[in-house]
Structures are given as structure tokens and as C-alpha cells.
mmCIF file of C-alpha atoms in Angstrom:
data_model
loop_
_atom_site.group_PDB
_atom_site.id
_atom_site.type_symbol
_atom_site.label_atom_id
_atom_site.label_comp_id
_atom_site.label_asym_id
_atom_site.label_seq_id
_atom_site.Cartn_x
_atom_site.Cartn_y
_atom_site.Cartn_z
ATOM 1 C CA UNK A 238 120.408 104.796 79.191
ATOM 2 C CA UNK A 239 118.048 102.851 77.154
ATOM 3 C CA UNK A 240 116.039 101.968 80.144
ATOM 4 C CA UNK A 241 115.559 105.696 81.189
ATOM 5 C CA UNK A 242 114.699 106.974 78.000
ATOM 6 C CA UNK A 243 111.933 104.409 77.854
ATOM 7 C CA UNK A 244 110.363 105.352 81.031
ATOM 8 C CA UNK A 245 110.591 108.882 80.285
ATOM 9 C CA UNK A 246 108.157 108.338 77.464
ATOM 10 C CA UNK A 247 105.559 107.362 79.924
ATOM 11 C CA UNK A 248 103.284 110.000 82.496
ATOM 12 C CA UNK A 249 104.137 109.862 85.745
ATOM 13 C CA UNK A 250 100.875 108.296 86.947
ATOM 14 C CA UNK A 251 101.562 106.000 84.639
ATOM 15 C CA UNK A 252 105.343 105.256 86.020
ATOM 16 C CA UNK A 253 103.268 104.316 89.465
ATOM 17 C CA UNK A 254 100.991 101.938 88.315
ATOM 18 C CA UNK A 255 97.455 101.973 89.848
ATOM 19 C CA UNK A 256 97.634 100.134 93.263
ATOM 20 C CA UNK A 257 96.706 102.658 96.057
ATOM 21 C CA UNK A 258 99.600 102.237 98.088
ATOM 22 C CA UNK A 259 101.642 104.263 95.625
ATOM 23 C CA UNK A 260 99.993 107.416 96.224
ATOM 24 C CA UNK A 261 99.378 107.208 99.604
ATOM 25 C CA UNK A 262 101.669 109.689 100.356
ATOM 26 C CA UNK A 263 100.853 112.288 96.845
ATOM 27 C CA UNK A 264 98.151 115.149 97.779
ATOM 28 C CA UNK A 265 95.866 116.912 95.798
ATOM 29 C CA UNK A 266 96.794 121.111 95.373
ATOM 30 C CA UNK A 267 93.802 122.309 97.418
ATOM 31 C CA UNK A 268 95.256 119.772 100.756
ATOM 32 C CA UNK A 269 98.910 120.425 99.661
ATOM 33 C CA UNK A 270 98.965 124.284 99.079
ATOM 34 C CA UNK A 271 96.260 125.641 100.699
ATOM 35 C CA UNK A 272 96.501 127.280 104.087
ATOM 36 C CA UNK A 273 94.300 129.280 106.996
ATOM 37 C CA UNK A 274 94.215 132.904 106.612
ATOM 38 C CA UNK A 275 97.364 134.583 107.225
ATOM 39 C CA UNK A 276 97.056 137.769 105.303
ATOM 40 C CA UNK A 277 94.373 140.610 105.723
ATOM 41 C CA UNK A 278 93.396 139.753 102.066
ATOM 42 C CA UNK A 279 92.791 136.034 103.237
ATOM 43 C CA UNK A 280 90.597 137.226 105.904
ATOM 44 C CA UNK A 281 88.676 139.387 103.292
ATOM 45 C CA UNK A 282 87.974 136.199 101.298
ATOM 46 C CA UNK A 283 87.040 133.953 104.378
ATOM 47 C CA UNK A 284 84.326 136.806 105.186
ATOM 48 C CA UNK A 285 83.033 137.095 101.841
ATOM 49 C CA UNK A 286 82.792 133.618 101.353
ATOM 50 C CA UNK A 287 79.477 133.427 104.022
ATOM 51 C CA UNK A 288 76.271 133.500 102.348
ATOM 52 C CA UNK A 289 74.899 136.889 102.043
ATOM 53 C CA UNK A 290 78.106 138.787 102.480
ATOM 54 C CA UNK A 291 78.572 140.434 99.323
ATOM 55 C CA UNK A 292 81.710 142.561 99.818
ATOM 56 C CA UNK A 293 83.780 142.982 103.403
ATOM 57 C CA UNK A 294 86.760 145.458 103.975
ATOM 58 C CA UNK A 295 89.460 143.947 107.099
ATOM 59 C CA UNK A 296 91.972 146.242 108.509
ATOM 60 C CA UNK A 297 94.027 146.587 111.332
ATOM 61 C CA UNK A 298 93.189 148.358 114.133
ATOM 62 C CA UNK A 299 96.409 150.818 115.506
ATOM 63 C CA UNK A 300 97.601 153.296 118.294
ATOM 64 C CA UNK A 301 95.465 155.784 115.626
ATOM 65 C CA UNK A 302 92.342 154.145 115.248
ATOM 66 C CA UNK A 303 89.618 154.371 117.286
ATOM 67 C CA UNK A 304 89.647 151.396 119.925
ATOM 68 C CA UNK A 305 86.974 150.678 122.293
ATOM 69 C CA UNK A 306 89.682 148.686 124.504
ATOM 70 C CA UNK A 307 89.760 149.817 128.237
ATOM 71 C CA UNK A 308 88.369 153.702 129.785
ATOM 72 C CA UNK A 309 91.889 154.602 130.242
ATOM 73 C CA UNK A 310 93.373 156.673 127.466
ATOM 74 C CA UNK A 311 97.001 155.829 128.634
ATOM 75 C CA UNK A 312 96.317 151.912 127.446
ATOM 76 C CA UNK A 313 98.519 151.124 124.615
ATOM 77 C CA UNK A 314 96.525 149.020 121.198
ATOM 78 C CA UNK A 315 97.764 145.540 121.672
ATOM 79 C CA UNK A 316 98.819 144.024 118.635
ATOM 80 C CA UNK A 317 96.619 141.463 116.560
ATOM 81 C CA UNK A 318 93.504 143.037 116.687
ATOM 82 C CA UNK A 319 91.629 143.597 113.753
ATOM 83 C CA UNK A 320 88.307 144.957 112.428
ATOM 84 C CA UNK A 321 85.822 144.161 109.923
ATOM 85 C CA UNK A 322 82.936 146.037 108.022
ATOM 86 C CA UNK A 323 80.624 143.879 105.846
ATOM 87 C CA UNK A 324 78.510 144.955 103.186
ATOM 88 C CA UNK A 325 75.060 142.163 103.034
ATOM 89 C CA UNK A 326 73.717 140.886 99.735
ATOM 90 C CA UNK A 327 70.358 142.554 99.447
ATOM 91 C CA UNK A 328 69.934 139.270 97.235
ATOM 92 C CA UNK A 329 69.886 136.632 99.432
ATOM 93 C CA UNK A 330 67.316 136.393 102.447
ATOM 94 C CA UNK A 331 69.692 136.405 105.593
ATOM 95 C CA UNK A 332 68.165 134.245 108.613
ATOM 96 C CA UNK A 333 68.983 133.761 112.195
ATOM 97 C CA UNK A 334 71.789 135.435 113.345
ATOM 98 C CA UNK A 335 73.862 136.791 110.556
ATOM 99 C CA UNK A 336 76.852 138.674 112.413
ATOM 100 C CA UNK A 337 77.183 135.861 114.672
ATOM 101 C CA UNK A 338 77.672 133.571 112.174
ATOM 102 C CA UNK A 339 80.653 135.810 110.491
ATOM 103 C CA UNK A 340 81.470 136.174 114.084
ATOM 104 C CA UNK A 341 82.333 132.074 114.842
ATOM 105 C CA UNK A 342 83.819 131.807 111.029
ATOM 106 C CA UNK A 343 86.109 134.386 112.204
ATOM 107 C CA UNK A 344 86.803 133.288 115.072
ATOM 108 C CA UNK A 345 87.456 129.682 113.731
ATOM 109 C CA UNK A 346 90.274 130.811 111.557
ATOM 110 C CA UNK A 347 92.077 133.425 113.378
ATOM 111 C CA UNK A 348 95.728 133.170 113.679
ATOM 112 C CA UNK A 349 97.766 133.189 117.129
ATOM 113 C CA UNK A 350 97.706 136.168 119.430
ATOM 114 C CA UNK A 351 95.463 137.569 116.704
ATOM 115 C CA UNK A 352 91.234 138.257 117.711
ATOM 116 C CA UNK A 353 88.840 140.657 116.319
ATOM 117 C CA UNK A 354 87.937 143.586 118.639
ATOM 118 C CA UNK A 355 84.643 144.901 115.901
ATOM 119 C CA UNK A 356 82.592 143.302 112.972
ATOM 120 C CA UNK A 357 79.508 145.333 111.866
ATOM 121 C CA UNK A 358 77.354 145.559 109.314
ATOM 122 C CA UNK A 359 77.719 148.561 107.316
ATOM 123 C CA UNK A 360 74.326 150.589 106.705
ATOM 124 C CA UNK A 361 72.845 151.726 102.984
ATOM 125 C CA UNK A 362 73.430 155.222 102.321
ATOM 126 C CA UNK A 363 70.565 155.509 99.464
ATOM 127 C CA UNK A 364 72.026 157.594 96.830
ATOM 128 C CA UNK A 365 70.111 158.953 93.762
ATOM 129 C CA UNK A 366 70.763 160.408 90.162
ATOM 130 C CA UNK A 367 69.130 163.482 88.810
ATOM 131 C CA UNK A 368 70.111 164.296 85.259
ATOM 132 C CA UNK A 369 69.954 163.676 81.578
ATOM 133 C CA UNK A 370 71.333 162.008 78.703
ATOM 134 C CA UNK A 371 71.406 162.150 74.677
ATOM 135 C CA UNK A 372 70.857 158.864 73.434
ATOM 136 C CA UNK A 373 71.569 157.935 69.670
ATOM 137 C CA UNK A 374 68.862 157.166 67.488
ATOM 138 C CA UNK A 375 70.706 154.147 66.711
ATOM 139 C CA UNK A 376 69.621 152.820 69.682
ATOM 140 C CA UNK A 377 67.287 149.728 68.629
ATOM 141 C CA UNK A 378 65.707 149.504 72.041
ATOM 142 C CA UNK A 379 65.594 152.392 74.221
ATOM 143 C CA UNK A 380 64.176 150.528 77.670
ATOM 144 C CA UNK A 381 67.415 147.772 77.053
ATOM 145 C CA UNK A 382 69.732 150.894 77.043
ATOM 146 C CA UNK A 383 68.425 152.524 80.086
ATOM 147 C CA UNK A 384 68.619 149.515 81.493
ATOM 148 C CA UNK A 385 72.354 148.970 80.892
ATOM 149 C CA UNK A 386 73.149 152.281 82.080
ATOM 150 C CA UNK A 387 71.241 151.811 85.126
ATOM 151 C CA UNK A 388 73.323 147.982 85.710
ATOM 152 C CA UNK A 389 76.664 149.937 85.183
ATOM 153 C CA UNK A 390 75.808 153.080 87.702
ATOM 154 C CA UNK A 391 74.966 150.076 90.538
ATOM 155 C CA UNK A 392 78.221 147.945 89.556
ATOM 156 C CA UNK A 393 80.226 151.086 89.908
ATOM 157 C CA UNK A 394 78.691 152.225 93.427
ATOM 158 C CA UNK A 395 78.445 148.113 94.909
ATOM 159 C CA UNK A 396 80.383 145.808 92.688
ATOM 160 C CA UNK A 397 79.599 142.441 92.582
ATOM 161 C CA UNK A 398 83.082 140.255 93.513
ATOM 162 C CA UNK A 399 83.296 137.330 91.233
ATOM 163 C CA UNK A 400 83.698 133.498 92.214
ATOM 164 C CA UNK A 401 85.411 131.407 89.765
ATOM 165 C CA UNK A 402 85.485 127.964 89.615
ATOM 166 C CA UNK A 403 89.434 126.038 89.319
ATOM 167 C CA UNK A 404 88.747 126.046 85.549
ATOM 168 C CA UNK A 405 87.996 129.521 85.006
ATOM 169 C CA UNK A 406 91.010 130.671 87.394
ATOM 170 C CA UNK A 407 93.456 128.523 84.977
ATOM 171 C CA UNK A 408 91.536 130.239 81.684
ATOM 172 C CA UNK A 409 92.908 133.241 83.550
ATOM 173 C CA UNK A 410 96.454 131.941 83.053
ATOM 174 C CA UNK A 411 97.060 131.676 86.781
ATOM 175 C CA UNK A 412 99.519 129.193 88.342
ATOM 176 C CA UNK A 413 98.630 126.332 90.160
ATOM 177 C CA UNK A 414 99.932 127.538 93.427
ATOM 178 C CA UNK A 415 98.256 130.949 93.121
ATOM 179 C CA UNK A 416 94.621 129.456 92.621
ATOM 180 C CA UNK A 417 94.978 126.977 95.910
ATOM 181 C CA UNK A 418 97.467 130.184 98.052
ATOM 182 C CA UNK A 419 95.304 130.944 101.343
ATOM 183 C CA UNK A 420 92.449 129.091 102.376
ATOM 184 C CA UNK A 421 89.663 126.888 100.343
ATOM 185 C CA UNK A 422 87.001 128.949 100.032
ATOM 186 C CA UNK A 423 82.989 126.774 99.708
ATOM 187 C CA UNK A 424 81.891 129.129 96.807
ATOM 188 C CA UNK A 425 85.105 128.761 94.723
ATOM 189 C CA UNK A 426 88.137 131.633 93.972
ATOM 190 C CA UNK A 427 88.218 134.880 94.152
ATOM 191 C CA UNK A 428 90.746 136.641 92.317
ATOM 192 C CA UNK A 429 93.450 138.699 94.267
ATOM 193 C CA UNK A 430 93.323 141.216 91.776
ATOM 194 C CA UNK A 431 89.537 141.853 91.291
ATOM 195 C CA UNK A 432 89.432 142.811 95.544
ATOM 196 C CA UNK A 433 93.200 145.011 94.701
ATOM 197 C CA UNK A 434 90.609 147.149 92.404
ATOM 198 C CA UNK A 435 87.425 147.233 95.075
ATOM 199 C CA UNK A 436 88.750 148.763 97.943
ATOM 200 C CA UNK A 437 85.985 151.089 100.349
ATOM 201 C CA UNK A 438 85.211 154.012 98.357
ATOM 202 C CA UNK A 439 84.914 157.000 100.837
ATOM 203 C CA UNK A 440 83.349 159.434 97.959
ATOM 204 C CA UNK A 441 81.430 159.100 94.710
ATOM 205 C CA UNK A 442 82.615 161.538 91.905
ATOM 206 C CA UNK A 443 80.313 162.282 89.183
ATOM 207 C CA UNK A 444 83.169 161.812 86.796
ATOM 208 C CA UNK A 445 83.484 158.616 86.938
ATOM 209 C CA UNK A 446 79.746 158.019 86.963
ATOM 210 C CA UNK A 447 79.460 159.666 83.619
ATOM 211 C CA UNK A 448 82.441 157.743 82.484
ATOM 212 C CA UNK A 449 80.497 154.305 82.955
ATOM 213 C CA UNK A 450 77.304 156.050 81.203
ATOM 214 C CA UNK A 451 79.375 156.967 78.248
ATOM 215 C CA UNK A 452 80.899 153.442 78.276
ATOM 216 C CA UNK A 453 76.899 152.744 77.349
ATOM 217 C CA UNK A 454 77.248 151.788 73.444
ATOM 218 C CA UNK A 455 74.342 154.973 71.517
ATOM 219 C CA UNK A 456 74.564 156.918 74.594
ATOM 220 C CA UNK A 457 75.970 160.646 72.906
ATOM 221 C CA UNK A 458 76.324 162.690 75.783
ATOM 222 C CA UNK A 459 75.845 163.378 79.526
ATOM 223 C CA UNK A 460 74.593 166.718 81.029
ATOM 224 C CA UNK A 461 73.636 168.133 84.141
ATOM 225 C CA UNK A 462 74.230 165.321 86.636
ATOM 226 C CA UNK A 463 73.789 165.275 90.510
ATOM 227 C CA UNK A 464 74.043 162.656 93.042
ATOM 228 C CA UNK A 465 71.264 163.275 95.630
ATOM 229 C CA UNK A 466 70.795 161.628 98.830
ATOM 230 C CA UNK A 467 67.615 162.056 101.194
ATOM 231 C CA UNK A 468 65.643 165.005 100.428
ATOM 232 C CA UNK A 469 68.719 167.814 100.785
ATOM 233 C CA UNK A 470 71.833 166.580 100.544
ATOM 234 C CA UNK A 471 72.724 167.006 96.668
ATOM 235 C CA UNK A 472 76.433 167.230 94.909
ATOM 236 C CA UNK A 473 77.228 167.918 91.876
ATOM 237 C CA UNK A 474 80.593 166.777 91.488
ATOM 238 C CA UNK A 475 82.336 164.790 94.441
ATOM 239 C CA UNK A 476 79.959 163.353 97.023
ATOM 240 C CA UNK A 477 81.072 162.622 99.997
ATOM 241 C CA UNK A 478 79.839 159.031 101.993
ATOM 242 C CA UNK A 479 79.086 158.309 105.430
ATOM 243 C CA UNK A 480 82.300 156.564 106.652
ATOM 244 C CA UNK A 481 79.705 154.011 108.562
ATOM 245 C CA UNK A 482 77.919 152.966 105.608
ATOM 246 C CA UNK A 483 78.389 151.758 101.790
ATOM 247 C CA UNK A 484 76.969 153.751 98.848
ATOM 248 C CA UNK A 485 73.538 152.036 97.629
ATOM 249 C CA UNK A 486 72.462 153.062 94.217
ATOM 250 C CA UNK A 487 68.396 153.680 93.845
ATOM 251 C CA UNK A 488 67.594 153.298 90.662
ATOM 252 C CA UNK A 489 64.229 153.674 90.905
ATOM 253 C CA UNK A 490 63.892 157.059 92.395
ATOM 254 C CA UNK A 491 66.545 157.624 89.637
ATOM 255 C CA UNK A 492 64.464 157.012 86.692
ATOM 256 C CA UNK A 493 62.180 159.416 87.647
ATOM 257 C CA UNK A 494 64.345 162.187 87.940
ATOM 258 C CA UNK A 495 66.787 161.305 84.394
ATOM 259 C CA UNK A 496 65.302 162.662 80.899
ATOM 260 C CA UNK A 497 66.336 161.660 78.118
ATOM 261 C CA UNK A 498 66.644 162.935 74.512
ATOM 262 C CA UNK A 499 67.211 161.826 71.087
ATOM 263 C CA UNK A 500 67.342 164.366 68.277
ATOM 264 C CA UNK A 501 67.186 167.196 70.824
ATOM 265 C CA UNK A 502 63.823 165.829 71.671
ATOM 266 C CA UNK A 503 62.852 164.456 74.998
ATOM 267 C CA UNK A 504 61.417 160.569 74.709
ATOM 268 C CA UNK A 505 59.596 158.782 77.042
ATOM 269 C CA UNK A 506 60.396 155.485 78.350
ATOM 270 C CA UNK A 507 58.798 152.645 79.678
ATOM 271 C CA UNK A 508 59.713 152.234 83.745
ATOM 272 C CA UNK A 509 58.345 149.289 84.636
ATOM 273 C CA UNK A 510 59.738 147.415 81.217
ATOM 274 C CA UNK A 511 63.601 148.855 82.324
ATOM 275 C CA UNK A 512 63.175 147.987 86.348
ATOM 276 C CA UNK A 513 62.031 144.222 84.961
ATOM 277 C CA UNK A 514 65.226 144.412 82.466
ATOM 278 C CA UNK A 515 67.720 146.027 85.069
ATOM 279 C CA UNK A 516 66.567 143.030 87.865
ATOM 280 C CA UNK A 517 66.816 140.559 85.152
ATOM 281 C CA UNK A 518 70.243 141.406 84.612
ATOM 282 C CA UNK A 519 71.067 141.873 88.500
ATOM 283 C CA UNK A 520 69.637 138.028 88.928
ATOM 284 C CA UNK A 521 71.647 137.224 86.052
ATOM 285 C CA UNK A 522 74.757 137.985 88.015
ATOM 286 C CA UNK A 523 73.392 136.375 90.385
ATOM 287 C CA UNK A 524 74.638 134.901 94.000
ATOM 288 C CA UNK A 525 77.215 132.796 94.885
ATOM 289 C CA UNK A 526 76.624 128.892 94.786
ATOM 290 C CA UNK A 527 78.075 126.609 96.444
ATOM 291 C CA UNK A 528 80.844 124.881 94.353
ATOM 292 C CA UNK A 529 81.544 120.599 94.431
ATOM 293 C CA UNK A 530 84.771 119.565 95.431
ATOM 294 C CA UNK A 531 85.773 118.794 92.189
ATOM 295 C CA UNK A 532 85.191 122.079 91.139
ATOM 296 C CA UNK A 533 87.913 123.270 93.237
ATOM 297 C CA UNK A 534 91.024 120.481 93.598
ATOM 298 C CA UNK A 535 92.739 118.591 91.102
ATOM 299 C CA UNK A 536 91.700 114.956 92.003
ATOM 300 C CA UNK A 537 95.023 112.436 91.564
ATOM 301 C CA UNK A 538 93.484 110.174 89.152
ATOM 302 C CA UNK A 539 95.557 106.287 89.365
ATOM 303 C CA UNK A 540 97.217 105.555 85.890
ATOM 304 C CA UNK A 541 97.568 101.994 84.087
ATOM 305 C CA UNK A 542 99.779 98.928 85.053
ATOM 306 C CA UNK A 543 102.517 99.359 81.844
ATOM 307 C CA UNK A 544 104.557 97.033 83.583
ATOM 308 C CA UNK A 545 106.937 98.886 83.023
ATOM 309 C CA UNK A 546 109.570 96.797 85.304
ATOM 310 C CA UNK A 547 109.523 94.280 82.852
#
């Protein structure tokens, strides 16, 4: 008893010394508990883990869905077969050929009996505010202000999925075995949770645009706001999106058609100062890098010969 309550005062690295053959057989979390894809949300990752990819939606394609397999209507879906639509990062410069590059990483990873009958690139549907706002004359810097409205209308229309690196995921208070579940992504982890609250929107409601205006600190009120698209097409309340392309917020053509007011006065703002301040803060986001390996495992680090067998 005296013996084993004297080892157990020592770490287990410690306990095995530091000659190598004693961990040849211990592996780090990311080789131990990682694993290919095996759910849709793993394929989701895998996608939006290539360079310029900047959100992707994977779903299964059914008996309902429209399949190009075979001219004969009779022909049951096989099982397996899935489909993905990927929204490109207008950020990064995408050269050579993009969707055959998602294509092979794909293709590299997919399960048994499982293949993917469609990957596309989903189009911009250019969507525009028209509109104003009462802004407090708090406000110590009007062009900032615009500019942070502007930042939360495009986050709210194309969110930006985060990367985190292993350190940030444990901040998080996730477990071990959650960060390394599915497969090692290069840019680092993405958070189950952040893509549970980013699925395809289908519409954009007004609603919950003035919601994230309002979440603006000095911004009073919100009135007479419309979501325009091309020269015609203009809703005031729910607008509905092409189902073959992702909303893309213009916030240029937007300044130009948004007044605002302070003191039930109209004020005039400088354009070209916001645009620089809305990009700064877009670049400030910024694109996913690359991540060293030590960034994302636990390394088994060799402890100290205590000698303890003596």
C-alpha cells in the first residue's frame, strides 16, 4: 500500500519514464479519435475546409428529390447518393479548377456504397436595401456606425463559419473527444453548433434584418425598409430566394438608397470613408489559414526518469 500511494503521487508520463519504447503504442487524440466522414455534418466540414469554400449545404438525395439518374421514370433512387451546393469565398482568388478540386476531396473520403450524384456552385442573388434609419446623436462617429450596420446586414445574409484552433475549442469547454469526433480538418475546428444555426436560408424577412440594425448600439429606430433585387423585384417584408443561389448582400448600391436622420434631420455621410471601414472589418474576419499540426493534436510529450522502481 505504501508503494502505490507513492506512485500515485507521480503523472503518468512520469510513471513511464522517457525511453521511446514506452509509448510506442500511446496515440495522440487527433490519430486516436478522429475518423473519415461518416455523418452529413462531417461531409459539410470536409467541403468547407477547401480554400475558397466559404459555406456548403450536403443532403441526401431521395425517391422525392429531383435525380438526374437514368430517362426512365420507373428507376428507383439508389441509396448513398448525395448532393452538395457550395457557396465560394468572394475573398479568396479561386484558380484552376475549383469544383474539381471539391470534386476529388469528395471523392477521396466517401464512405462505402456511398458517391455523389451533383456538386455545384451556387450563384449570387444580389440583394439590396432601400430604407432609413434614426441614429442617436450619441453616436461619436457616424461613418463607424454605418459601417457596423452594414457588417451585421452581410453576416446575417452570408455568415462567415468560424475555424478555431484546439485551444480555442477547449476555451469553449468542449471535451476532448468532441474537438478530434469526425475527420481532421487543415484549417482547424469548426464547431457543430455554429453550422446547427447556419442552415440554407430559402427567404430573407425584413424582421430579422431590422433586428440586427437595432442590435447597432445609437441606432433609435428603423423605418420603411425593402429588400430589392435587380431593377423590379422589391419586398417589403419576406423575400423570397432563388432556390439555385445564396443571398449576396450589396452594400454599396445600399448606401445609396438608406437616409439617415438624427434629430429628425437627414445627415449626410461619407461613402467612400464607410465602404473603406465596412472592407476593413470584412478583411478583419478574414479567411481561413492553414493551421500547424500542433495547433490541432495534443503532442505526447516523454516525462522524466523518477526511477521510480527503486
Amino acid at each position: 500500500i505504501t508503494d502505490l500511494a507513492y506512485r500515485l503521487n507521480y503523472d503518468i508520463k512520469d510513471l513511464l519514464g522517457n525511453q521511446p519504447e514506452s509509448y510506442e503504442e500511446l496515440f495522440s487524440p487527433a490519430t486516436i479519435l478522429s475518423s473519415n466522414t461518416v455523418t452529413i455534418t462531417d461531409i459539410r466540414k470536409l467541403v468547407m475546409d477547401i480554400q475558397g469554400v466559404k459555406n456548403a449545404w450536403v443532403s441526401k438525395i431521395t425517391s422525392d428529390s429531383t435525380s438526374s439518374i437514368g430517362d426512365n421514370p420507373e428507376n428507383k433512387t439508389p441509396k448513398g447518393l448525395y448532393q452538395a451546393s457550395v457557396e465560394i469565398d468572394d475573398l479568396v482568388e479561386n484558380s484552376g479548377n475549383f469544383l474539381g478540386r471539391i470534386r476529388k476531396r469528395l471523392q477521396n473520403s466517401r464512405g462505402l456504397c456511398e458517391d455523389f450524384e451533383e456538386v455545384r456552385i451556387l450563384i449570387k442573388q444580389s440583394i439590396r436595401l432601400e430604407g432609413s434609419m434614426t441614429i442617436s446623436e450619441d453616436a461619436e462617429d457616424i461613418n463607424q456606425l454605418v459601417a457596423d450596420v452594414l457588417f451585421r446586414i452581410k453576416q446575417h445574409f452570408s455568415p462567415d463559419i468560424t475555424f478555431y484552433t484546439l485551444q480555442q475549442m477547449m476555451e469553449k469547454g468542449k471535451r476532448v473527444d468532441e474537438i478530434f469526433d469526425g475527420p481532421i480538418l487543415e484549417h482547424g475546428f469548426i464547431d457543430s453548433s455554429d453550422l446547427a444555426k447556419h442552415s440554407r436560408k430559402t427567404e430573407i424577412h425584413a424582421s430579422d434584418i431590422i433586428k440586427e440594425i437595432m442590435d447597432v448600439p445609437n441606432v433609435l429606430s428603423v423605418q420603411k425598409i425593402a429588400l430589392v433585387s435587380g431593377s423590379s423585384i422589391s419586398k417589403n417584408w419576406v423575400f423570397p430566394l432563388d432556390k439555385a443561389k445564396v443571398p449576396a448582400f450589396d452594400e454599396k448600391a445600399s448606401l445609396g438608397n438608406f437616409t439617415f436622420h438624427v434629430n429628425g434631420l437627414q445627415t449626410e455621410i461619407n461613402k467612400e470613408q464607410v465602404l473603406q471601414l465596412f472592407n476593413q472589418k470584412v478583411l478583419e474576419l478574414g479567411s481561413k489559414k492553414p493551421l500547424s499540426a500542433s495547433q490541432k493534436d495534443i503532442p505526447i510529450t516523454m516525462g522524466t526518469d523518477t526511477r521510480i522502481a527503486n
